[in-house]
XYZ file of C-alpha atoms in Angstrom:
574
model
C 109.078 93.683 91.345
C 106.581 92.888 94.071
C 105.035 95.967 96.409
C 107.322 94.862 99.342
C 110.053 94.754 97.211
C 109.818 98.283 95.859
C 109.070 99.784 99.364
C 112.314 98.141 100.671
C 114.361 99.196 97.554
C 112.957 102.567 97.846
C 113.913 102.944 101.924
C 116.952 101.325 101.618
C 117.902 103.949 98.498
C 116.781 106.554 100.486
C 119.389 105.263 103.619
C 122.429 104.728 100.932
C 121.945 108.647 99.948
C 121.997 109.182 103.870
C 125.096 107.194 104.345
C 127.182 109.228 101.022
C 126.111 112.407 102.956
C 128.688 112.461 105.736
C 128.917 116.371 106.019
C 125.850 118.513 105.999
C 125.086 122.300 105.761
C 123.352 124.726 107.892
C 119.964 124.661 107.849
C 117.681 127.601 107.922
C 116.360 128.586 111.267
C 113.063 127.044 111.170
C 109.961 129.520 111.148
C 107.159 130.804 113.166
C 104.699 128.675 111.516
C 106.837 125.309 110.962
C 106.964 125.948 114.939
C 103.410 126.105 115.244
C 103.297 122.856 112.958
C 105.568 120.967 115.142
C 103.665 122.176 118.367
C 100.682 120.226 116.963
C 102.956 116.931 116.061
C 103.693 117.216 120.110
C 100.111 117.512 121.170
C 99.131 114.163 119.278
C 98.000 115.920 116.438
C 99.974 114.304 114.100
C 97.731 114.599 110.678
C 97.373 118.538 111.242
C 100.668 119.127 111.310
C 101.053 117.154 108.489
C 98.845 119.024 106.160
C 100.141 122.441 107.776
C 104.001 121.443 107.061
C 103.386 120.284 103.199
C 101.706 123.390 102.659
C 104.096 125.155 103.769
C 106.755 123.016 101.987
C 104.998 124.347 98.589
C 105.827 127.232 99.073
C 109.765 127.115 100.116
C 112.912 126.453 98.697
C 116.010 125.104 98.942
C 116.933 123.896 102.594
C 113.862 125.196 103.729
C 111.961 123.438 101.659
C 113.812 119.909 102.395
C 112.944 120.735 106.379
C 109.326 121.323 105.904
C 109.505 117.964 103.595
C 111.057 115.902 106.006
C 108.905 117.190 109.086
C 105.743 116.265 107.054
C 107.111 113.258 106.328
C 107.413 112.401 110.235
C 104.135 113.612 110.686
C 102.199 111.304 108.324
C 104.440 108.469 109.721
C 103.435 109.448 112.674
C 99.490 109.704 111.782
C 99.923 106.263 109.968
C 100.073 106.944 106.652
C 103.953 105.412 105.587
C 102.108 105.658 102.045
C 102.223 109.626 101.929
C 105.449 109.436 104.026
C 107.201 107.744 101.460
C 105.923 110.143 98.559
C 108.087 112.229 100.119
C 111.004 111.168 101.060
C 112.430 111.355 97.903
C 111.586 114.939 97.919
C 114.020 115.578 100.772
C 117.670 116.693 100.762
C 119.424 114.966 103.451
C 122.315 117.022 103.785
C 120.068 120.232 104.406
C 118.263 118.627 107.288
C 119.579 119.981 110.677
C 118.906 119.282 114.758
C 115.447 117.754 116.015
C 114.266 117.638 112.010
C 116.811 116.213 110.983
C 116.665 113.428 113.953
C 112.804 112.818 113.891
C 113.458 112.402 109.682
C 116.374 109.241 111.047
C 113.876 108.096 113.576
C 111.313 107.501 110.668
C 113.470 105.594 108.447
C 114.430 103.555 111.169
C 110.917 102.553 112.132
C 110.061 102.305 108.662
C 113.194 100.336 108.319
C 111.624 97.653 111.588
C 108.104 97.280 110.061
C 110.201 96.326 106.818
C 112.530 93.249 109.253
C 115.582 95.668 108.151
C 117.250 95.960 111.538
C 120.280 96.605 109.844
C 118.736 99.551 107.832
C 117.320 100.709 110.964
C 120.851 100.649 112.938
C 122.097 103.126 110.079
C 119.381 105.469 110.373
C 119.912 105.894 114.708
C 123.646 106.975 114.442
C 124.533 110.569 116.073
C 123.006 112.144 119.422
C 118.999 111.692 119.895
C 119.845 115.008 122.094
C 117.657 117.572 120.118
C 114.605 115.564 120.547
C 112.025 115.705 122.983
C 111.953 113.396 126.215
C 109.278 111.290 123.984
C 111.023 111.121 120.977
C 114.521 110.114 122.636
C 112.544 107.509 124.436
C 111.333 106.032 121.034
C 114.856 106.819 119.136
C 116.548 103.766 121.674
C 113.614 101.707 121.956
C 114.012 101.475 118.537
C 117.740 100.810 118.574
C 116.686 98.549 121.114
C 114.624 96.337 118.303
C 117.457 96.682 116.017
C 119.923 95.340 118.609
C 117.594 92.233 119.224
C 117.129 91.797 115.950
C 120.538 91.304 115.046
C 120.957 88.908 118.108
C 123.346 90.950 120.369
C 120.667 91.268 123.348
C 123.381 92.896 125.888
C 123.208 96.175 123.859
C 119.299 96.098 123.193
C 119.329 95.584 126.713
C 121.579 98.557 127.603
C 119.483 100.883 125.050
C 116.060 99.751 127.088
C 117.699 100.713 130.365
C 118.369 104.150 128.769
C 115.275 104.244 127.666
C 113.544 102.829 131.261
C 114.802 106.565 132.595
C 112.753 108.086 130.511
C 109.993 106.172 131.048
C 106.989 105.509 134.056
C 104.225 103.659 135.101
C 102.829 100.398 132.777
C 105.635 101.216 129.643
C 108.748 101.209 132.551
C 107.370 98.441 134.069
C 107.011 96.324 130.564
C 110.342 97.514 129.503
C 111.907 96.489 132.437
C 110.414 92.722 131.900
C 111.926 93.049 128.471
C 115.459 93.928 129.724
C 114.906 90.985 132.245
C 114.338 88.784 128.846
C 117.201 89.901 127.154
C 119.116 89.119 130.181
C 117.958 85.831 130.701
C 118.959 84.451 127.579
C 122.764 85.551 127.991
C 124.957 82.522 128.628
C 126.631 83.204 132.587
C 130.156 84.083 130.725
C 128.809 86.796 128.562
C 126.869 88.444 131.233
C 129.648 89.066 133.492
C 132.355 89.700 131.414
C 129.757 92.461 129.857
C 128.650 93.812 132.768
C 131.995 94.115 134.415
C 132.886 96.416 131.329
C 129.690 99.110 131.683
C 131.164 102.223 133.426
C 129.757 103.515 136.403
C 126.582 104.939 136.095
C 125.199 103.162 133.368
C 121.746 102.254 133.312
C 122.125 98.195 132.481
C 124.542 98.116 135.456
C 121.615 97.042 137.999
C 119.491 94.954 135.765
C 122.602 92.837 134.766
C 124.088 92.802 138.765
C 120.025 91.542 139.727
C 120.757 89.070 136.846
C 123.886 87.588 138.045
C 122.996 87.547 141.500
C 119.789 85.262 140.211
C 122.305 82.647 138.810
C 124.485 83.218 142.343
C 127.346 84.744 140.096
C 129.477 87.833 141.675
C 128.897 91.310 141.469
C 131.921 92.856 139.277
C 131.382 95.802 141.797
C 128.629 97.738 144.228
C 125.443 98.527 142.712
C 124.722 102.284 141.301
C 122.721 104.015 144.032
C 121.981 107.633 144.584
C 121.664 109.494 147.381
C 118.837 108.385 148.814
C 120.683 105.837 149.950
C 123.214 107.281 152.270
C 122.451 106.796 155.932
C 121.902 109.904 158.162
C 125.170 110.075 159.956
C 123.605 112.941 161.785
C 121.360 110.306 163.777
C 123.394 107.167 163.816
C 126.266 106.234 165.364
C 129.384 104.974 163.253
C 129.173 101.333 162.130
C 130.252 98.108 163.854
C 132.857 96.442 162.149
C 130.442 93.800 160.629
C 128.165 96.759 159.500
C 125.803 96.617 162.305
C 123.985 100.175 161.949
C 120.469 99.994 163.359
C 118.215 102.550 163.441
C 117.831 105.329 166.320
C 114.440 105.108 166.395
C 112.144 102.028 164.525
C 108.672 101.607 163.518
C 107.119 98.580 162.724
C 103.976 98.642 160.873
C 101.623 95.719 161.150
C 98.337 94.521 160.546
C 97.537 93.947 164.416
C 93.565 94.009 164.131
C 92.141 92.321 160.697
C 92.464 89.850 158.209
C 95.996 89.313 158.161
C 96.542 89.929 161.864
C 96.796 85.862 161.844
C 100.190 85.829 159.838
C 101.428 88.930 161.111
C 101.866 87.595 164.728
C 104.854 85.479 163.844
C 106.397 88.379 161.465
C 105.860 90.186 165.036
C 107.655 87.735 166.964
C 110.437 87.087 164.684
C 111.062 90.580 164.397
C 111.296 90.841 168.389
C 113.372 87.180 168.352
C 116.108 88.890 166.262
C 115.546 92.284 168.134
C 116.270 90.989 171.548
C 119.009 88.517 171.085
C 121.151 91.612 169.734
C 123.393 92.566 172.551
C 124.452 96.018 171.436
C 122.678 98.980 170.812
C 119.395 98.627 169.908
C 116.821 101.183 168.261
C 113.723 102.405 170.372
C 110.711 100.568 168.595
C 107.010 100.963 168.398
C 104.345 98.666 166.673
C 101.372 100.318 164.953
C 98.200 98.605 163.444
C 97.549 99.035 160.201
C 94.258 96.980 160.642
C 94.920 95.457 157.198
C 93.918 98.477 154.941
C 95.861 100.859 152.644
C 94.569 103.495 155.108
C 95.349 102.085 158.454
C 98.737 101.663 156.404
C 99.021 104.996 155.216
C 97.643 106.604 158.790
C 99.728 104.320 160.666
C 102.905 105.780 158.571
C 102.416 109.267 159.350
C 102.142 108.683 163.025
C 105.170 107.499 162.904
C 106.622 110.074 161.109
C 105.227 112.670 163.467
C 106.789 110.741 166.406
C 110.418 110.948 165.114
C 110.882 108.040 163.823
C 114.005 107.761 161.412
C 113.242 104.074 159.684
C 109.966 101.952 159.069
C 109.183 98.447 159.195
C 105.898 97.276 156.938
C 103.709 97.468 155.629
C 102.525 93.590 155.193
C 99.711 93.933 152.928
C 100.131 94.135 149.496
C 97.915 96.764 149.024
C 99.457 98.570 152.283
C 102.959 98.728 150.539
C 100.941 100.131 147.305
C 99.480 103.120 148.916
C 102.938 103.743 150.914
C 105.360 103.415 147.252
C 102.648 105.885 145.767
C 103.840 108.574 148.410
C 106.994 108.682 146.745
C 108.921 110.788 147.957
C 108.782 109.135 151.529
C 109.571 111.483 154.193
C 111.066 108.381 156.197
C 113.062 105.535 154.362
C 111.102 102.065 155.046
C 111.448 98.450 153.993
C 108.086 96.795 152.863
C 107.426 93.474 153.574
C 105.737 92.622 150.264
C 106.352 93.241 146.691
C 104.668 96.540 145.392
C 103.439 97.265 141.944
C 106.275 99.526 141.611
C 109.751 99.435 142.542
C 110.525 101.151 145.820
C 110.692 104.490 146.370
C 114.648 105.731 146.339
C 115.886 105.139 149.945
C 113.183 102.379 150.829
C 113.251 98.596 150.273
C 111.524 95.870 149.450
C 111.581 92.088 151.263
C 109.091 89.268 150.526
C 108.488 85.549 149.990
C 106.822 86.045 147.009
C 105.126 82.687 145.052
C 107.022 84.224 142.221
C 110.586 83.978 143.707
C 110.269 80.638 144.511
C 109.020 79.820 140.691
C 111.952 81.637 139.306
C 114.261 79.785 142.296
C 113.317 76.441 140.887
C 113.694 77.650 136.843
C 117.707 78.662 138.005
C 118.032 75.494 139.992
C 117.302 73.038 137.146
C 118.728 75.352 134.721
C 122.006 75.610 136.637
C 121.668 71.306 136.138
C 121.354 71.557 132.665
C 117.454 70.280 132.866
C 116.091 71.720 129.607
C 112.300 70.018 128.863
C 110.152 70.422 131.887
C 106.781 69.059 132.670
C 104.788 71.473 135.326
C 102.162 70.540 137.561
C 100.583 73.651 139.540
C 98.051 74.033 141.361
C 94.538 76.000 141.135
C 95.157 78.224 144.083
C 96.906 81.442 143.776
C 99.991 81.034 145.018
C 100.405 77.603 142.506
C 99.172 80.162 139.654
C 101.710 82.757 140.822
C 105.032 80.376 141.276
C 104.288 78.420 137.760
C 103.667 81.328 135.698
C 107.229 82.949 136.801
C 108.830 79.504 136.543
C 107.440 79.421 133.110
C 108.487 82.798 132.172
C 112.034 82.398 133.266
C 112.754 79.088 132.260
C 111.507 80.155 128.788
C 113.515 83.023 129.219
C 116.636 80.992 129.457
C 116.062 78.801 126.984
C 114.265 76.174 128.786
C 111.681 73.596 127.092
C 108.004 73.604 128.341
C 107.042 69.903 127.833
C 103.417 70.317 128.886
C 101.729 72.649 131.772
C 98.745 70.284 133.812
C 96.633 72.571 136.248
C 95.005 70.296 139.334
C 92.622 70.760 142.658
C 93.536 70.101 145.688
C 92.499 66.499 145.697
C 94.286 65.693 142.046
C 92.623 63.247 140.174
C 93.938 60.906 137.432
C 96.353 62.953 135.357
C 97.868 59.659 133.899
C 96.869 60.118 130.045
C 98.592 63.689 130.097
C 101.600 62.437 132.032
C 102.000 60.376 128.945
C 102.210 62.808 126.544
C 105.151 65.111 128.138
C 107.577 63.036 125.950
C 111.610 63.230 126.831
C 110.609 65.352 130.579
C 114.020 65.656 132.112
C 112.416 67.306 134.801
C 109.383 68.132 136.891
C 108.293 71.052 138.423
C 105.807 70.777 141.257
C 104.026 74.150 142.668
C 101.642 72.232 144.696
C 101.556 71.277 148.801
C 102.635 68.394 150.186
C 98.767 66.780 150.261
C 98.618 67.313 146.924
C 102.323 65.700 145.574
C 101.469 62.447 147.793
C 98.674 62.166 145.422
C 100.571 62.920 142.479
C 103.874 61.189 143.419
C 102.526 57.139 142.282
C 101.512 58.762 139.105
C 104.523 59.969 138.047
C 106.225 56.933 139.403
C 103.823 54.661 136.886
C 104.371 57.437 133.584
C 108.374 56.971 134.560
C 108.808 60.078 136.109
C 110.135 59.028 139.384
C 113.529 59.113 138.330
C 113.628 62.825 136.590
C 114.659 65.686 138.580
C 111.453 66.711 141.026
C 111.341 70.118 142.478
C 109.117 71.741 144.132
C 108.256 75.322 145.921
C 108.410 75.941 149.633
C 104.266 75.039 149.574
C 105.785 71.584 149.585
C 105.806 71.530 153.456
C 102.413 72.670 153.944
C 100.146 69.738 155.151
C 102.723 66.932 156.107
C 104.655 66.158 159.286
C 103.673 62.186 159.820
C 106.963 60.593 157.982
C 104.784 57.321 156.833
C 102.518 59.036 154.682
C 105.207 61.757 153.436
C 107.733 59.001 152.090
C 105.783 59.596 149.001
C 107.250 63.043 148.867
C 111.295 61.208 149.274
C 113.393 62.757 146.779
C 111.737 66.111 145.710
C 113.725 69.186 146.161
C 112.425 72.546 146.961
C 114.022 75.789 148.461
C 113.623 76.010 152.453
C 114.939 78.614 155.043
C 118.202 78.977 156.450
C 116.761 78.460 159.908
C 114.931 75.284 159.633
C 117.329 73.271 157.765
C 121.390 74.276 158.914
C 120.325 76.939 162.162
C 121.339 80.480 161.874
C 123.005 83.065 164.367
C 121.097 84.905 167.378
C 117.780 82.119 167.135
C 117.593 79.213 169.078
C 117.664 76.046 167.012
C 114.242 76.057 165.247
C 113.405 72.590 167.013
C 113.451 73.609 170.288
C 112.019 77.112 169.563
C 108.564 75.443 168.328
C 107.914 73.406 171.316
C 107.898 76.603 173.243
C 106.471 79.053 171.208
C 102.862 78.682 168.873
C 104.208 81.036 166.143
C 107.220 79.587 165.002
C 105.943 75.685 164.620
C 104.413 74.278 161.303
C 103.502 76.929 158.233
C 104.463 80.158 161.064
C 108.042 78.966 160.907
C 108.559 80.487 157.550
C 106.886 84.177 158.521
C 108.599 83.857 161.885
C 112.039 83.427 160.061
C 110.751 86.555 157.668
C 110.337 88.584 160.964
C 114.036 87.968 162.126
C 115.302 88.834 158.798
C 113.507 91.961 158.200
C 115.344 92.942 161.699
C 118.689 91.391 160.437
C 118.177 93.799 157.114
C 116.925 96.845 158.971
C 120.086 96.397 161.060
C 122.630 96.151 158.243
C 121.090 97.837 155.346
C 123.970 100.249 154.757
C 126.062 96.811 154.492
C 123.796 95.400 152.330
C 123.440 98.418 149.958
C 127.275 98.839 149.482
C 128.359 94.935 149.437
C 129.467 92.843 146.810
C 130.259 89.778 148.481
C 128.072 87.060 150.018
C 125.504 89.060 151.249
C 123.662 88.849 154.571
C 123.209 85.148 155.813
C 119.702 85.122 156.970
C 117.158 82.914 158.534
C 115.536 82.828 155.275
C 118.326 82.617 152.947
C 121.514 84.961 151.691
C 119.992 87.828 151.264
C 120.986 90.916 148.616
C 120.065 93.985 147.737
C 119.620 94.889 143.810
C 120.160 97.998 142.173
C 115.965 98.660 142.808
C 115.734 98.705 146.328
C 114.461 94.558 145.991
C 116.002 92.236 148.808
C 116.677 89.126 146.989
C 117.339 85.660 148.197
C 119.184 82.389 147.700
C 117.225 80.056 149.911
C 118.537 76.707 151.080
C 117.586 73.311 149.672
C 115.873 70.378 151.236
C 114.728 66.997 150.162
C 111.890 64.498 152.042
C 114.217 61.721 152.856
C 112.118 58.958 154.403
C 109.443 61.112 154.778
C 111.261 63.492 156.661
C 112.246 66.993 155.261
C 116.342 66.886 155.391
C 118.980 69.699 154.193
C 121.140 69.282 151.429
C 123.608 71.916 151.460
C 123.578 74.169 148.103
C 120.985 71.919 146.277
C 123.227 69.474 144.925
């Protein structure tokens, strides 16, 4: 018998004797030194306590001595010797172990049990309550259920144990652990997801991840998302709702980068904001506009002004290291909704709305995916938003179980990508994160590599740098998500024809922020709707817009097509 073979024998013997031991006796109450042991196991001192808990195991008996045995055993586990661990596991009486030794002894053989590709083994070992352990220990007691679960292929319920787990956890591990629930998710068939989620009770950590999943694939909600508090309007200040839900704020701030860098594309945020704020005949909140100047501090000084003024809701920040410095205030005195994604998710209360290069990358991944397109050729380009929209579209359609036929990076003047166009053999479809200068370019290529008549979509950078219908024909026949506004009109904004010949900030590339401005009006305005609906959502100039479980306003844009060189709706996409 091999080394392997004898380790697995020997941790699998030592989990049958576990099993046979249903019932188990009182343990002794552990002593002033074994505490002292363990205290140095918690400070990341894992080999001390080690040494301190054998020696001590030398010189007990009976249960004592199988409590000391097993907590060593964790210890050296835990300094990264499994070889010393494993000398004593046969030393230990299973049925004498009791509370947090007896757990942290199951949480070894289960991790043992992972390194080994035992899941199974693993899933025996984390029965019972992980309640006597510490915060940290509980945290890696599901994560590795969690493993198990995967391992076994039922990635609902390794999902579920990572949202316990995400509770426990902050900073870098939550955020990586809630990409891996997001993983899970994604490769769920549609059926599965919402029959499972409709079953979680309320309350239960997976509820939100698997409601932002469904609402990704424009599936229902089963019911409301789980919020807390924070998220109950201050009746004190506002009036009752309108029937629709129109509950606007009593008094609004809207923080912008006036002054700076990014006072360019804040001016038609501005006067979208102001578009949708003024063609509202009914009440309407008293609003001031504050320069952030572009900065985390103007952000952050600009913020507390507006605090000290009264104000019971905030607009902005723009900047996405503005909405950084604001989310790592948490708690915010006043509730706000950022107009950019954060590092973090927002703070409890607060909100989150953007146009990410990343939401239109997953968008796209959905859209073919919902089509059954499963090999996909990519073409992105160099600049960061290509970089951004690619690398989610890659990550989700992988996610789902999407093929990546080949990935081709170009400039902004593309240059002969025929040879590699060649190679992406059996493409059912191309993705195209590139502007509308650069697709002309690419469009006679793919035609010649027989590409022409695949699926083409592309990301709302499409638009950017075309408008004379002779040159875009090139672009006929490529899909890519558009706004609400531009393509089918929306309520309370002039069509958006008309509007551009009148006003400089809502023509060409402005369109799309000036759209962003109305909505992020439209949302302040019906955010109690939004937070307790289930239905369609909030038809916006941008899209349908949601609210997840995390505070994230998600949306469902429209589609459009270049039809004789001319950008043209087409309904849902179809």
């Amino acid at each position: 018998m091999n080394k392997q073979a004898a380790r697995i024998s020997a941790l699998s013997l030592s989990m049958l004797l576990f099993v046979g031991c249903a019932t188990t006796s009182v343990a002794p109450t552990t002593s002033p030194a074994q505490q002292a042991a363990i205290a140095l196991l918690e400070q990341g001192k894992p080999r001390e306590a080690a040494q301190q808990l054998e020696a001590q195991a030398a010189q007990a008996r009976g249960a004592g001595k199988s409590m000391l045995l097993a907590d060593a055993a964790f210890a050296w586990h835990d300094a990264g010797d499994d070889a010393r661990a494993r000398m004593l596991i046969p030393q230990v009486q299973v049925r004498q172990l009791s509370g947090a030794t007896r757990q942290r002894y199951h949480l070894m053989l289960a991790e043992q049990a992972l390194a080994e590709q035992q899941p199974a083994v693993a899933l025996q070992a984390l029965t019972g309550s992980n309640d006597p352990l510490p915060p940290a220990l509980q945290t890696r007691w599901l994560l590795a259920r969690a493993q198990a679960l995967e391992a076994t292929g039922d990635a609902f319920a390794a999902a579920a144990e990572r949202a316990r787990a995400g509770v426990l956890l902050s900073g870098t591990a939550r955020s990586d652990n809630q990409r891996a629930i997001t993983r899970l998710l994604a490769g769920i068939n549609d059926a599965t997801l919402s029959s499972r989620a409709a079953a979680l009770p309320v309350g239960d950590p997976l509820y939100n991840h698997a409601g932002r999943a469904l609402l990704g694939r424009g599936l229902p909600l089963p019911r409301p998302f789980d919020r807390d508090a924070a998220w109950q309007v201050d009746t004190g200040k506002r009036p009752p709702a309108d029937v629709d839900g129109y509950r606007p704020p009593v008094k609004l701030a809207v923080l912008l980068p006036l002054t700076g860098n990014l006072a360019t594309a804040a001016a038609p945020v501005r006067d979208g904001l102001l578009a949708g704020y003024y063609g509202e005949g009914r009440r309407r909140p008293q609003i001031d506009f504050l320069d952030t100047r572009g900065t985390a501090a103007g952000a952050i000084a600009a913020y507390d002004k507006a605090v000290a003024a009264g104000t019971d809701f905030v607009v902005g920040p723009l900047g996405r290291d503005e909405v950084d410095a604001l989310f790592h205030r948490d708690p915010l005195q006043v509730p706000l909704l950022a107009l950019n994604r954060g590092k973090d998710a927002p703070p409890p209360g607060s909100a989150a709305f953007s146009l990410a290069p990343e939401d239109d990358g997953i968008m796209a991944a959905e859209y073919l995916l919902g089509r059954e397109r499963g090999n996909v050729l990519v073409i992105a380009s160099n600049d960061d938003s290509g970089r951004r929209a690619s690398a989610a579209f890659k990550e989700r359609f992988a996610e789902r179980g999407g093929k990546l036929a080949a990935s081709i990076n170009v400039g902004e003047a593309p240059g002969d990508i025929s040879a590699q166009l060649r190679q992406a053999a059996g493409v059912d479809a191309v993705f195209l994160a590139v502007k509308g200068n650069q697709a002309r370019a690419l469009a006679p290529q793919l035609a010649l590599s027989g590409l022409a008549g695949v699926s083409r979509v592309g990301t709302s950078q499409l638009v950017n740098n075309t408008g004379k219908a002779e040159e875009d024909t090139a672009l006929d026949g490529i899909i890519y998500p558009s706004e609400a506004w531009t393509t089918r009109g929306v309520a309370g904004l002039p069509a958006a024809s008309s509007l551009a010949s009148t006003l400089p900030t809502a023509r060409g590339g402005a369109a799309r922020l000036f759209a962003f401005g109305f909505d992020a009006w439209k949302i302040t305005a019906y955010l109690e709707k939004l937070a307790t609906s289930t239905s369609g959502g909030l038809s916006g100039a941008t899209g349908a817009l949601h609210l997840d479980g995390f505070g994230n306003v998600l949306r469902t844009p429209a589609w459009s097509t270049f039809s004789g060189g001319r950008p043209t709706p087409i309904g849902d996409g179809r």
